[in-house]
Structure formats: structure tokens, C-alpha cells
């Protein structure tokens, strides 16, 4: 930085101290006509063995300088081009042009400008280490960009001691972004993405991704990944005691019903992220056949092999038993409540899911199941129920199953294609989502059901005020446009008819209150306005409409007409969302009345 430093004066001070004046002669070089930047990572030489000595003759000094110059030029000949963009180069050239002669202060400004760009783009290991060719009318900036030379994995126990891990390294390695692989420049954004990807595996309780200097290659960076594995096995037991009123309306010891459930999971089988999970629950463990639900699922990722990084097909197989209240056999607004019908499904399912693109995935598989419809007493129910004018219970409603016996067995193929281009902009969803689902009956089972059920759902989230993504910036106002079409060709059991109305269909109505149909069309729109003074809060207004497209009469027994439902309806309203909770006021356009609802999660 300096051509010379000298002590000009030493003056005694009245307090007994000495005043010293030191003059610095700043180093200056000829005006530069060119600027270039090279990456010398991995080419840093050791300190030169030969240095100038006072005992050397002038000729020996000149020869030594020439040898150093030749070694320097040979080193630069092996250097690689750096990634500094042209706009930054142009900024430096303009800086040099305005300055005239090159000074040490100018070189510091150039260094700060170059490093500021690297660090601003996430290349936090890059640094300027030298300037060359200054006597030749050029500013040659030598940069170490921080090239990744290797990736090291370290498994730790709960106390931080290094241990041998169970997870196979290719399972983790395939989650690393390309930017973190050897030969690429380390970027902090790629490190954060690796952290996110590895965490998504669900195998580790703690993950650290840190760069450190490579001791074997100067200027290189080793990416060190520290991992703490979760316990591979877990189990949970929950019990619930129900006190059921006895004959005199009071609970007794004999009327106590113990209920509960058991869940277990075995993760990361063979270190390949395979898992086996199961759950069992019942509200009455003394008589579990009355109300039992179970599921056993095996997940097998990397169906094409862990080493095949071009695709990741996931195989899942499960056996299940579910019991849900049917929205098909419910009363309309103009009749007394109908006794509920429960749909009990027992079966097995196997499917494969693969990512077609980063935003699209395709799931396909086979389902075999037995469906039983039951009444409130858990008895098999063959027809829908309603209360007659005399107060008696009528069982002349629509058949609940395709076979008419209350029990169906069937096999069908299932496929689902999802294309999701949505992203979070300051906490709000922006983009579009499209889902197409189809179930194809195979003609196997009770009365050989052969059918094709299909659904298409399209939702678009529009950034109304073009709010940009960024930390501390407010969320945007959002316009939501939503449409759904569903249809069925062929045999259709009543319990699989499409239910119209409800919190996920047309708000302001109960589940299935508008009808049960073969085809339906739903459209909805919603405007969301963020509340500036409250985080994760917005107010919204919505309008929705749903119609059975005249297909309710084609459902066997016409449940829509039997239960006096309209077959179509509209609603509109306003609401406020506080975190995951929604409170909304919706107007039933058919009846012209409004109601307040409380829901969890978004409608779309």
C-alpha cells in the first residue's frame, strides 16, 4: 500500500511524552487501461524460497525478479474465469477511468466492490486476495471464489459425540442441490436449500450445513453436514373413558366404556428411508367391533434405486378400515333430520407416486375394498331413512349400496395428477394449482361394477397489488378464482355420488345439503385483504355457486329429491382469518338467511 514510511520529527511534549510525526508515501501505479478478474482458487503458491538479499548484485536481483514474474504468469495461465458479471466489471472500469493513476485506496475500493457483489449473491466464501499487472497498465483482480472440493457427513448422538449413522449416505446425498456438489462455487442459498431438503426426509432431529476451508487445497471449501438421527421406532398409547348413562339416566360402573388408540412407527428401515406405520382406535375397547378404525401403511421410496437421481418413485401399500358419516343420505332444509347413515370401508390400497416435474406429480394404483352401510345402531342398512308424517321411521329411501344388500365389494384403478405452481409471498399463496383425478372400475365385485369417475379442480391465486416477496414486506391482496367439475359414467353406488354443499363445496350450507349427483359444477371467487396491524390476519369476501347439472335424478333412488334438496345453490359472505382459524358469515341464497361459521384452515 505504501512506497515509503518515515519518521519526520520527534518532539518532547510538556507532559513528558514524545510527539512523533510519521509520513506515508502512498503507492501509485500508472493509469490503467484494462480491468480483468480471474479465479485463482486452488492455484495459490507456497511462499517463494528465494527473496532479495542486500548481498545480491543488481544483476542477481534482476534475474530473481524475472524468475518470479515467469512463475506468476504461469500461475495466471492456469487460472479460471470468474463469475463476476459484466455490469460489475463495468462499474469497476468506470471507477478506474475516473481515478486516473491507480492508488492503494482505489484498489481497496475495487476490492470492496467485487466482494460486495459476491457476498450479496450468497457466495460468502469468495474474497479478493491480490492485484497484479499494475505496472503494465492493467488491474488484474485475483479472486478465490470458494469452490466446493468435497462433502463430508458426520453423524452425532444426542450429546454431540461422533457416531456411526444408520442412514445410508446416498439417501442424503441425492437431496443436495447441484450448487453444493464438488466443482461448483459454494452458495449460502444452496446451503439453506440443502437444509430444507434433508429436513423434509423426516429422519433427523438436528441438521447443520457449514462450509470450512479445505486444508489440502488452498482456496477450496469442504461442505460439512452434521446430522442427529431421530429414534427409528416410536409408539404411543392413548386411552379415553366414556361414562354412558344407564337405565335410570345415571352412569354406573357397568356402563363405563374404555376407549383409546395405539399408534406405532418404524422409520428408516435398512437406512433407506423406508417406513412402516400403523394405528388402531376404538371408542369401546370392550366391544371394538362396534366402532373400530385401523390403518397399516408401508412406504418404500426410491423404487428405481437410490443412485438414480433423475426420478424418485415412491411405492405405498396400506390396509385400512374407515368409518365416515355419509353426506348423501342427509335431509334437506325443508324436512326433519334424517337418521344418519355411516359408510364403513375395509380394504387394501397400493399406489406409486412420481414427480413428473418440480411442480407436478403423478399417483396411480389399485384399490380393493368392501363397503358396508350402517345405521346408528351399527346394523347393516340397505336403504336411506327418513321420518314420516306419522312419526314412524320410513325405510323406503334410496338404496345405500350398488348391490342392494348393504354390502359392496369392488376393485378399481386410481390416478391423480397434480400441477402446483403456487408459492408463498410474505405468507400468502400466489400462483395456480390444477388437480385431475380419475377412478376406473374394473367390473370386479358385487354385481360387477364398471364405472369411470373423474374430477378436475383448478384454483388460481392472483397478486392484486403486485407485492414483491421480501423479509419484512407486507403480504399482498389476493384474488382467488376456483372451479371444480366432477362426473361419473357407468355404475354409481349411492355412497360414491358427489355431494353438493358444505365447507369445501358451497359455503353456507351443510354437508350434502344441496344434493347428491352424478355430475356437478362449482365456481367460487374470494378476495383477501391483509390487516396491516395484525400478522397472519386478513379479511375476505366470497361468492360461490354449485349445481348438479340436472344429474341428481340419475342417481339410483334420487336421494336429492327423496330428501327434498334443491340440487343447486349459491352463497356469499364475509370473514376474517386469524392464523389457522376462520370466522365467516355466509348467506344461504336459496333461503335468504345467514349464519356464522368457524373453520380451521383455508377454503382453497
Coordinates of C-alpha atoms in Angstrom, one line a residue:
X1 CA 0.0 0.0 0.0
X2 CA 2.9 2.4 0.6
X3 CA 6.1 3.2 -1.3
X4 CA 7.7 4.5 1.9
X5 CA 7.2 5.3 5.5
X6 CA 9.4 7.7 7.5
X7 CA 9.6 9.4 10.9
X8 CA 9.9 13.1 10.2
X9 CA 10.1 14.6 13.7
X10 CA 10.2 13.6 17.4
X11 CA 9.3 16.5 19.7
X12 CA 9.1 16.4 23.5
X13 CA 5.7 17.4 25.0
X14 CA 5.1 19.4 28.2
X15 CA 3.6 16.4 29.9
X16 CA 6.8 14.4 29.3
X17 CA 5.6 12.4 26.3
X18 CA 7.0 12.5 22.8
X19 CA 5.2 13.8 19.7
X20 CA 6.1 11.8 16.6
X21 CA 5.2 12.7 13.0
X22 CA 5.2 9.8 10.6
X23 CA 4.8 10.4 6.8
X24 CA 3.4 7.8 4.4
X25 CA 4.0 7.9 0.7
X26 CA 1.1 6.1 -0.9
X27 CA 1.9 3.6 -3.6
X28 CA 1.0 4.8 -7.1
X29 CA 1.0 2.9 -10.4
X30 CA 0.5 4.1 -14.0
X31 CA -3.1 4.8 -15.2
X32 CA -4.9 1.5 -16.0
X33 CA -6.5 0.9 -19.4
X34 CA -7.9 -2.5 -18.7
X35 CA -9.6 -4.5 -15.8
X36 CA -9.9 -8.2 -15.6
X37 CA -10.8 -10.7 -12.9
X38 CA -9.6 -14.3 -12.6
X39 CA -10.4 -17.2 -10.2
X40 CA -7.1 -18.4 -8.7
X41 CA -8.7 -20.9 -6.3
X42 CA -6.5 -24.0 -5.9
X43 CA -3.6 -22.2 -7.6
X44 CA -2.2 -20.3 -4.6
X45 CA 1.6 -21.0 -4.5
X46 CA 3.7 -21.5 -1.4
X47 CA 5.9 -18.7 -0.3
X48 CA 8.9 -18.2 -2.6
X49 CA 12.1 -19.8 -1.4
X50 CA 14.2 -17.0 -2.9
X51 CA 14.0 -13.4 -1.6
X52 CA 16.1 -10.4 -2.4
X53 CA 19.1 -10.0 -0.2
X54 CA 21.3 -7.0 0.3
X55 CA 24.3 -9.2 -0.6
X56 CA 22.9 -9.8 -4.1
X57 CA 24.3 -7.9 -7.0
X58 CA 22.0 -5.9 -9.2
X59 CA 22.2 -8.5 -11.9
X60 CA 21.2 -11.3 -9.4
X61 CA 18.2 -9.2 -8.2
X62 CA 17.0 -8.6 -11.8
X63 CA 17.3 -12.4 -12.6
X64 CA 15.4 -13.2 -9.4
X65 CA 12.6 -10.8 -10.3
X66 CA 12.3 -12.3 -13.8
X67 CA 12.0 -15.8 -12.4
X68 CA 9.2 -14.6 -10.1
X69 CA 7.5 -12.9 -13.0
X70 CA 7.6 -16.1 -15.1
X71 CA 6.2 -18.2 -12.2
X72 CA 3.5 -15.6 -11.7
X73 CA 2.5 -15.6 -15.4
X74 CA 2.5 -19.4 -15.5
X75 CA 0.2 -19.5 -12.5
X76 CA -2.2 -17.0 -14.1
X77 CA -2.2 -19.1 -17.2
X78 CA -3.8 -21.9 -15.2
X79 CA -6.4 -19.6 -13.6
X80 CA -10.1 -19.9 -14.5
X81 CA -12.5 -17.2 -15.5
X82 CA -14.5 -15.8 -12.6
X83 CA -18.3 -15.4 -12.5
X84 CA -18.2 -11.6 -11.9
X85 CA -21.0 -10.2 -14.2
X86 CA -20.4 -7.5 -16.9
X87 CA -22.3 -4.8 -15.1
X88 CA -20.0 -5.1 -12.0
X89 CA -16.9 -5.1 -14.3
X90 CA -18.2 -2.0 -16.0
X91 CA -18.7 -0.3 -12.6
X92 CA -15.1 -1.1 -11.8
X93 CA -13.8 0.1 -15.2
X94 CA -15.7 3.4 -14.7
X95 CA -14.1 3.7 -11.2
X96 CA -10.6 3.2 -12.6
X97 CA -11.2 5.6 -15.5
X98 CA -12.3 8.5 -13.2
X99 CA -9.4 7.9 -10.8
X100 CA -6.5 8.3 -13.3
X101 CA -3.4 6.8 -11.7
X102 CA -4.0 3.6 -9.7
X103 CA -3.5 4.0 -6.0
X104 CA -3.8 1.8 -2.9
X105 CA -7.0 3.5 -1.9
X106 CA -8.5 2.7 -5.4
X107 CA -7.6 -0.9 -5.1
X108 CA -9.3 -1.1 -1.7
X109 CA -12.5 0.4 -3.3
X110 CA -12.3 -2.2 -6.1
X111 CA -11.8 -5.0 -3.6
X112 CA -14.9 -3.8 -1.6
X113 CA -17.0 -3.5 -4.8
X114 CA -16.1 -7.0 -6.0
X115 CA -16.5 -8.7 -2.7
X116 CA -19.8 -6.9 -2.1
X117 CA -21.3 -8.4 -5.2
X118 CA -20.1 -11.9 -4.3
X119 CA -21.4 -11.8 -0.8
X120 CA -24.6 -10.2 -1.8
X121 CA -25.3 -13.1 -4.2
X122 CA -24.6 -15.6 -1.5
X123 CA -21.0 -16.6 -2.4
X124 CA -19.9 -15.9 1.2
X125 CA -16.5 -17.7 0.9
X126 CA -15.3 -15.6 -2.0
X127 CA -12.5 -13.0 -1.3
X128 CA -10.1 -10.8 -3.3
X129 CA -6.5 -11.9 -2.4
X130 CA -4.3 -9.9 -4.7
X131 CA -4.0 -7.3 -7.6
X132 CA -1.5 -8.0 -10.3
X133 CA -0.1 -6.4 -13.6
X134 CA -0.3 -2.9 -12.1
X135 CA 2.9 -1.8 -13.7
X136 CA 1.6 -2.9 -17.1
X137 CA -1.4 -0.6 -17.2
X138 CA -3.9 -3.2 -16.1
X139 CA -5.8 -4.0 -12.9
X140 CA -5.9 -7.8 -12.6
X141 CA -8.1 -8.8 -9.7
X142 CA -7.3 -12.2 -8.3
X143 CA -10.2 -13.8 -6.5
X144 CA -10.7 -17.0 -4.5
X145 CA -14.4 -17.8 -5.2
X146 CA -14.7 -20.7 -2.7
X147 CA -15.1 -23.8 -5.0
X148 CA -16.6 -26.8 -3.3
X149 CA -13.9 -29.6 -3.2
X150 CA -15.8 -32.2 -1.2
X151 CA -18.8 -33.0 1.0
X152 CA -18.3 -34.7 4.4
X153 CA -21.1 -36.2 6.6
X154 CA -20.9 -36.5 10.3
X155 CA -23.5 -38.3 12.5
X156 CA -23.8 -37.3 16.1
X157 CA -25.6 -38.7 19.1
X158 CA -27.7 -36.6 21.5
X159 CA -24.6 -35.4 23.3
X160 CA -22.8 -34.3 20.2
X161 CA -20.4 -37.3 20.0
X162 CA -19.5 -38.6 16.6
X163 CA -21.2 -42.0 15.9
X164 CA -21.8 -44.3 13.0
X165 CA -25.1 -43.4 11.4
X166 CA -27.9 -45.7 10.3
X167 CA -28.9 -43.7 7.2
X168 CA -27.1 -44.6 4.0
X169 CA -25.2 -41.7 2.6
X170 CA -26.8 -41.8 -0.9
X171 CA -30.2 -41.1 0.6
X172 CA -28.8 -37.8 1.9
X173 CA -26.5 -37.0 -1.0
X174 CA -29.4 -37.1 -3.5
X175 CA -31.0 -34.2 -1.6
X176 CA -28.1 -31.8 -2.1
X177 CA -28.6 -29.1 -4.7
X178 CA -26.2 -29.1 -7.7
X179 CA -24.6 -25.9 -6.3
X180 CA -23.2 -27.8 -3.3
X181 CA -21.5 -30.5 -5.3
X182 CA -17.7 -30.5 -6.0
X183 CA -16.7 -28.2 -8.8
X184 CA -19.3 -25.6 -8.0
X185 CA -18.9 -22.4 -6.0
X186 CA -20.3 -22.6 -2.5
X187 CA -23.5 -20.5 -2.1
X188 CA -25.3 -19.9 1.2
X189 CA -28.7 -20.1 -0.6
X190 CA -27.8 -23.7 -1.8
X191 CA -26.8 -24.5 1.8
X192 CA -30.2 -23.4 3.0
X193 CA -32.0 -25.4 0.3
X194 CA -29.9 -28.5 1.3
X195 CA -31.0 -27.9 4.9
X196 CA -34.7 -27.8 3.8
X197 CA -34.4 -30.8 1.6
X198 CA -32.7 -33.0 4.2
X199 CA -35.1 -31.9 6.8
X200 CA -38.0 -32.9 4.6
X201 CA -36.8 -36.5 4.8
X202 CA -38.1 -36.6 8.4
X203 CA -35.2 -38.7 9.6
X204 CA -33.2 -36.1 11.6
X205 CA -33.8 -34.1 14.8
X206 CA -31.0 -31.6 14.0
X207 CA -29.1 -30.7 10.8
X208 CA -26.2 -28.3 10.3
X209 CA -24.7 -27.4 6.9
X210 CA -21.5 -25.5 7.2
X211 CA -18.6 -24.6 4.9
X212 CA -15.0 -24.9 6.1
X213 CA -11.6 -24.3 4.3
X214 CA -10.1 -27.3 2.6
X215 CA -6.8 -27.9 4.3
X216 CA -5.5 -29.9 1.3
X217 CA -6.4 -27.5 -1.4
X218 CA -5.9 -23.8 -0.8
X219 CA -9.0 -21.7 -1.7
X220 CA -11.2 -24.8 -1.7
X221 CA -14.3 -25.3 0.5
X222 CA -15.5 -28.5 2.2
X223 CA -19.2 -28.7 2.9
X224 CA -19.6 -30.3 6.3
X225 CA -23.0 -31.7 7.1
X226 CA -23.7 -32.7 10.8
X227 CA -26.7 -34.9 11.5
X228 CA -28.5 -36.2 14.6
X229 CA -30.9 -39.1 13.7
X230 CA -34.3 -39.5 15.3
X231 CA -35.2 -42.6 17.1
X232 CA -36.2 -45.1 14.4
X233 CA -39.0 -46.6 16.4
X234 CA -41.8 -44.9 18.3
X235 CA -45.2 -45.9 19.8
X236 CA -48.0 -44.1 21.5
X237 CA -51.0 -45.2 23.5
X238 CA -54.0 -43.1 24.3
X239 CA -57.0 -44.0 26.5
X240 CA -60.4 -42.4 26.8
X241 CA -63.0 -43.3 29.4
X242 CA -66.6 -42.7 28.4
X243 CA -69.4 -42.7 31.0
X244 CA -72.6 -43.9 29.3
X245 CA -76.0 -43.3 31.1
X246 CA -77.6 -46.4 32.5
X247 CA -81.3 -47.4 32.6
X248 CA -82.1 -44.6 35.1
X249 CA -80.1 -42.0 33.2
X250 CA -77.1 -42.2 35.6
X251 CA -73.7 -43.7 34.7
X252 CA -72.8 -46.9 36.6
X253 CA -69.6 -48.9 36.8
X254 CA -71.1 -51.3 34.3
X255 CA -71.7 -48.5 31.8
X256 CA -68.1 -47.3 31.7
X257 CA -66.7 -47.7 28.2
X258 CA -63.0 -47.6 27.9
X259 CA -61.8 -46.3 24.5
X260 CA -58.4 -45.3 23.0
X261 CA -55.9 -46.0 20.4
X262 CA -52.4 -47.2 19.6
X263 CA -50.0 -45.8 17.0
X264 CA -46.6 -47.0 16.1
X265 CA -44.0 -46.2 13.5
X266 CA -40.7 -47.8 12.4
X267 CA -38.8 -45.3 10.3
X268 CA -35.7 -45.5 8.1
X269 CA -35.8 -49.3 7.7
X270 CA -32.4 -50.5 6.4
X271 CA -31.2 -46.9 6.4
X272 CA -33.1 -46.3 3.1
X273 CA -36.0 -44.1 4.5
X274 CA -38.5 -46.9 4.3
X275 CA -41.2 -46.9 7.0
X276 CA -43.9 -48.9 8.5
X277 CA -46.7 -47.1 10.4
X278 CA -49.9 -48.3 12.0
X279 CA -52.8 -47.0 14.1
X280 CA -55.7 -48.6 15.8
X281 CA -58.5 -46.8 17.6
X282 CA -61.9 -47.6 19.1
X283 CA -64.4 -45.8 21.3
X284 CA -65.3 -49.0 23.1
X285 CA -62.4 -51.4 23.6
X286 CA -64.7 -53.9 25.4
X287 CA -66.7 -54.3 22.2
X288 CA -64.4 -53.0 19.4
X289 CA -66.4 -54.4 16.5
X290 CA -68.9 -51.6 17.1
X291 CA -66.5 -48.8 16.3
X292 CA -63.0 -49.6 15.2
X293 CA -60.7 -47.9 12.9
X294 CA -57.2 -49.1 11.8
X295 CA -54.6 -48.4 9.2
X296 CA -51.3 -50.1 8.4
X297 CA -49.1 -48.4 5.8
X298 CA -45.7 -49.3 4.3
X299 CA -43.7 -46.7 2.4
X300 CA -40.9 -47.6 0.0
X301 CA -39.1 -44.6 -1.6
X302 CA -36.5 -44.8 -4.3
X303 CA -38.3 -47.5 -6.2
X304 CA -35.8 -47.1 -9.1
X305 CA -32.8 -47.2 -6.8
X306 CA -31.2 -44.6 -4.5
X307 CA -28.5 -43.9 -7.1
X308 CA -31.0 -42.9 -9.8
X309 CA -31.3 -39.2 -9.1
X310 CA -33.4 -38.5 -12.2
X311 CA -36.6 -39.8 -10.6
X312 CA -37.9 -40.8 -7.2
X313 CA -40.9 -43.1 -7.5
X314 CA -42.5 -43.8 -4.1
X315 CA -44.4 -47.0 -3.5
X316 CA -47.0 -47.2 -0.8
X317 CA -49.2 -50.1 0.3
X318 CA -51.8 -49.9 3.1
X319 CA -54.7 -51.8 4.6
X320 CA -57.4 -49.7 6.2
X321 CA -60.7 -49.5 7.9
X322 CA -62.5 -46.2 8.0
X323 CA -66.0 -45.2 9.1
X324 CA -67.5 -41.8 8.0
X325 CA -70.9 -40.2 8.0
X326 CA -72.3 -40.1 4.5
X327 CA -73.3 -36.7 3.2
X328 CA -75.6 -38.4 0.6
X329 CA -78.4 -39.5 2.9
X330 CA -79.0 -36.2 4.8
X331 CA -82.2 -34.3 5.0
X332 CA -82.8 -31.0 3.1
X333 CA -83.7 -27.8 4.8
X334 CA -87.5 -28.4 4.4
X335 CA -87.8 -31.7 6.2
X336 CA -87.0 -33.2 9.6
X337 CA -83.5 -34.5 10.2
X338 CA -82.9 -38.0 8.7
X339 CA -81.2 -40.7 10.7
X340 CA -77.5 -40.8 9.7
X341 CA -76.0 -43.4 7.5
X342 CA -72.4 -44.5 8.1
X343 CA -70.2 -45.8 5.4
X344 CA -67.7 -48.4 6.6
X345 CA -64.8 -49.2 4.3
X346 CA -62.3 -52.0 4.7
X347 CA -59.7 -52.7 2.1
X348 CA -56.2 -52.6 0.7
X349 CA -54.5 -49.9 -1.5
X350 CA -51.3 -49.9 -3.4
X351 CA -50.0 -46.9 -5.4
X352 CA -46.9 -45.3 -6.9
X353 CA -46.2 -41.6 -6.8
X354 CA -43.6 -40.0 -9.1
X355 CA -42.6 -36.4 -9.8
X356 CA -43.1 -35.5 -13.4
X357 CA -41.6 -32.1 -12.9
X358 CA -40.6 -30.0 -9.9
X359 CA -44.2 -28.7 -9.8
X360 CA -46.1 -31.8 -11.0
X361 CA -46.6 -35.3 -9.6
X362 CA -48.5 -38.4 -10.8
X363 CA -50.0 -41.0 -8.5
X364 CA -51.5 -44.3 -9.8
X365 CA -52.5 -47.5 -8.1
X366 CA -55.1 -50.2 -7.3
X367 CA -57.8 -50.2 -4.6
X368 CA -59.7 -53.3 -3.3
X369 CA -62.4 -52.6 -0.7
X370 CA -65.5 -53.8 0.9
X371 CA -68.1 -51.1 1.7
X372 CA -70.8 -51.6 4.3
X373 CA -73.5 -49.0 5.1
X374 CA -74.7 -48.9 8.7
X375 CA -77.3 -47.1 10.7
X376 CA -77.0 -45.5 14.2
X377 CA -77.1 -48.9 15.9
X378 CA -74.3 -50.2 13.7
X379 CA -76.6 -52.6 11.9
X380 CA -76.3 -53.1 8.1
X381 CA -78.7 -50.6 6.4
X382 CA -79.9 -51.2 2.9
X383 CA -81.9 -48.1 2.2
X384 CA -82.0 -44.4 3.2
X385 CA -84.1 -43.5 6.2
X386 CA -86.5 -40.6 6.9
X387 CA -89.2 -39.8 9.4
X388 CA -92.7 -39.9 8.0
X389 CA -95.6 -37.6 8.9
X390 CA -96.9 -40.1 11.4
X391 CA -93.6 -40.1 13.3
X392 CA -92.7 -43.6 12.1
X393 CA -89.3 -44.3 10.6
X394 CA -89.6 -44.9 6.8
X395 CA -87.1 -47.3 5.2
X396 CA -88.2 -46.7 1.6
X397 CA -85.4 -44.4 0.7
X398 CA -82.7 -44.8 -2.0
X399 CA -80.6 -48.0 -1.8
X400 CA -77.4 -47.3 0.1
X401 CA -75.3 -49.8 -1.9
X402 CA -75.0 -50.9 -5.5
X403 CA -75.8 -54.5 -4.7
X404 CA -78.9 -53.5 -2.6
X405 CA -77.7 -55.7 0.3
X406 CA -75.9 -53.1 2.3
X407 CA -72.5 -54.6 1.5
X408 CA -70.5 -54.0 -1.7
X409 CA -67.2 -55.3 -2.9
X410 CA -65.3 -53.6 -5.7
X411 CA -61.9 -53.1 -7.3
X412 CA -60.8 -50.0 -9.2
X413 CA -57.8 -48.2 -10.5
X414 CA -57.0 -44.8 -9.1
X415 CA -54.9 -42.0 -10.7
X416 CA -54.2 -38.4 -9.7
X417 CA -52.2 -35.7 -11.5
X418 CA -51.4 -32.5 -9.6
X419 CA -49.7 -29.5 -11.0
X420 CA -48.9 -26.9 -8.3
X421 CA -47.2 -23.7 -9.3
X422 CA -48.1 -21.9 -6.1
X423 CA -45.6 -20.1 -3.8
X424 CA -45.7 -18.2 -0.6
X425 CA -45.3 -14.4 -0.9
X426 CA -44.9 -12.9 2.5
X427 CA -47.3 -15.5 4.0
X428 CA -49.9 -15.6 1.2
X429 CA -50.3 -18.2 -1.5
X430 CA -49.8 -16.9 -5.1
X431 CA -49.9 -18.9 -8.3
X432 CA -52.1 -21.7 -9.7
X433 CA -53.0 -25.2 -8.8
X434 CA -54.6 -27.9 -11.0
X435 CA -55.7 -31.4 -9.9
X436 CA -57.2 -34.1 -12.1
X437 CA -58.4 -37.3 -10.5
X438 CA -59.9 -40.4 -12.1
X439 CA -61.2 -43.8 -10.7
X440 CA -61.7 -46.6 -13.2
X441 CA -63.9 -49.6 -12.1
X442 CA -62.7 -53.0 -13.3
X443 CA -66.0 -54.8 -13.3
X444 CA -64.9 -56.9 -10.3
X445 CA -67.0 -57.3 -7.2
X446 CA -70.7 -57.1 -6.3
X447 CA -72.7 -57.1 -9.5
X448 CA -69.5 -56.4 -11.4
X449 CA -69.5 -52.5 -11.1
X450 CA -67.9 -50.9 -14.1
X451 CA -67.5 -47.1 -14.0
X452 CA -65.4 -44.1 -14.6
X453 CA -65.4 -41.3 -12.0
X454 CA -63.4 -38.1 -12.8
X455 CA -62.8 -34.7 -11.2
X456 CA -60.9 -31.6 -12.3
X457 CA -60.2 -28.8 -9.9
X458 CA -58.5 -25.5 -10.9
X459 CA -57.6 -22.8 -8.5
X460 CA -55.7 -19.5 -9.3
X461 CA -54.3 -17.0 -6.7
X462 CA -53.7 -13.6 -8.2
X463 CA -51.4 -11.0 -6.6
X464 CA -53.7 -7.9 -6.9
X465 CA -51.2 -5.2 -5.8
X466 CA -48.1 -6.9 -7.3
X467 CA -46.5 -7.0 -3.8
X468 CA -42.9 -8.4 -4.1
X469 CA -41.5 -11.1 -1.9
X470 CA -39.1 -10.0 0.8
X471 CA -38.4 -10.1 4.6
X472 CA -40.5 -7.5 6.4
X473 CA -42.7 -6.7 3.5
X474 CA -46.5 -6.8 3.9
X475 CA -48.5 -9.7 2.3
X476 CA -50.3 -8.9 -0.9
X477 CA -54.0 -8.6 -1.5
X478 CA -55.2 -11.8 -3.3
X479 CA -57.9 -12.7 -5.7
X480 CA -58.9 -16.4 -5.7
X481 CA -60.7 -17.9 -8.7
X482 CA -61.8 -21.5 -8.2
X483 CA -63.6 -24.1 -10.3
X484 CA -64.4 -27.8 -10.0
X485 CA -66.1 -30.2 -12.3
X486 CA -66.9 -33.8 -11.4
X487 CA -68.6 -36.6 -13.3
X488 CA -69.3 -40.3 -13.5
X489 CA -70.0 -42.7 -16.3
X490 CA -71.3 -46.2 -15.7
X491 CA -72.3 -47.8 -12.4
X492 CA -72.5 -45.4 -9.4
X493 CA -73.2 -46.6 -5.9
X494 CA -75.2 -44.0 -3.9
X495 CA -72.4 -43.6 -1.3
X496 CA -70.0 -42.5 -4.1
X497 CA -72.3 -39.9 -5.5
X498 CA -70.9 -36.4 -5.5
X499 CA -72.1 -34.4 -2.5
X500 CA -73.0 -30.7 -3.2
X501 CA -72.8 -28.2 -0.4
X502 CA -70.6 -27.9 2.7
X503 CA -67.4 -26.0 3.8
X504 CA -65.3 -27.5 1.0
X505 CA -68.1 -27.3 -1.7
X506 CA -70.5 -24.4 -1.4
X507 CA -70.2 -22.5 1.9
X508 CA -73.2 -21.5 3.9
X509 CA -74.8 -25.0 3.5
X510 CA -74.3 -28.2 5.4
X511 CA -72.5 -31.2 4.0
X512 CA -74.6 -32.5 1.1
X513 CA -77.4 -30.1 1.9
X514 CA -77.8 -29.1 -1.8
X515 CA -77.8 -32.6 -3.3
X516 CA -76.1 -35.9 -4.4
X517 CA -75.4 -36.1 -8.1
X518 CA -73.6 -37.8 -10.9
X519 CA -72.1 -34.5 -12.3
X520 CA -71.5 -31.2 -10.6
X521 CA -70.0 -27.9 -11.3
X522 CA -68.7 -25.5 -8.7
X523 CA -67.4 -22.0 -9.1
X524 CA -66.1 -19.6 -6.5
X525 CA -64.2 -16.4 -6.0
X526 CA -62.7 -14.8 -3.0
X527 CA -60.9 -11.5 -2.3
X528 CA -58.4 -11.4 0.6
X529 CA -57.2 -8.1 2.1
X530 CA -54.4 -8.3 4.7
X531 CA -54.8 -6.5 8.0
X532 CA -51.6 -4.4 8.3
X533 CA -51.5 -4.1 12.1
X534 CA -52.1 -7.9 12.7
X535 CA -49.7 -10.6 11.5
X536 CA -51.2 -13.6 9.6
X537 CA -54.6 -11.9 9.6
X538 CA -56.8 -10.9 6.7
X539 CA -60.4 -10.1 5.9
X540 CA -62.1 -11.5 2.9
X541 CA -65.3 -11.6 0.9
X542 CA -66.5 -14.5 -1.2
X543 CA -69.3 -15.7 -3.5
X544 CA -69.9 -19.4 -4.6
X545 CA -72.3 -21.4 -6.7
X546 CA -72.8 -25.1 -7.2
X547 CA -75.1 -27.1 -9.4
X548 CA -75.8 -30.7 -10.1
X549 CA -76.2 -30.0 -13.9
X550 CA -79.6 -31.9 -13.7
X551 CA -77.8 -35.2 -12.9
X552 CA -79.4 -35.8 -9.4
X553 CA -82.2 -37.8 -11.0
X554 CA -79.7 -40.2 -12.5
X555 CA -78.5 -41.4 -9.1
X556 CA -80.3 -44.6 -8.1
X557 CA -83.3 -43.7 -5.9
X558 CA -82.7 -40.0 -6.5
X559 CA -81.5 -39.1 -2.9
X560 CA -81.7 -35.4 -3.8
X561 CA -85.5 -35.5 -4.4
X562 CA -86.2 -38.0 -1.7
X563 CA -84.6 -35.8 1.0
X564 CA -86.1 -32.6 -0.5
X565 CA -82.9 -30.9 -1.6
X566 CA -82.6 -28.2 -4.2
X567 CA -79.9 -29.6 -6.5
X568 CA -78.2 -26.2 -6.7
X569 CA -77.4 -23.2 -4.6
X570 CA -75.4 -20.0 -4.2
X571 CA -73.9 -18.3 -1.2
X572 CA -71.9 -15.2 -0.4
X573 CA -70.4 -13.7 2.7
X574 CA -67.5 -12.1 4.5
X575 CA -65.0 -13.4 7.0
X576 CA -61.8 -12.9 8.9
X577 CA -58.9 -15.3 9.3
X578 CA -56.8 -15.2 12.4
X579 CA -53.9 -17.6 11.8
X580 CA -55.4 -21.0 11.1
X581 CA -58.9 -20.0 12.4
X582 CA -61.6 -18.6 10.1
X583 CA -64.7 -16.9 11.3
X584 CA -67.2 -16.1 8.5
X585 CA -70.7 -15.0 7.9
X586 CA -72.3 -16.8 4.9
X587 CA -75.7 -16.1 3.3
X588 CA -77.7 -19.1 2.1
X589 CA -79.1 -17.6 -1.2
X590 CA -81.8 -20.3 -1.5
X591 CA -83.4 -19.5 1.9
X592 CA -82.1 -15.9 2.1
X593 CA -80.8 -16.4 5.6
X594 CA -77.3 -16.1 7.0
X595 CA -75.2 -18.0 9.6
X596 CA -71.9 -17.6 11.3
X597 CA -69.3 -20.4 10.9
X598 CA -66.0 -21.2 12.5
X599 CA -63.5 -23.3 10.5
X600 CA -59.8 -24.3 10.6
X601 CA -57.6 -23.8 7.5
X602 CA -58.3 -22.1 4.2
X603 CA -61.2 -23.0 1.9
X604 CA -58.8 -23.4 -1.1

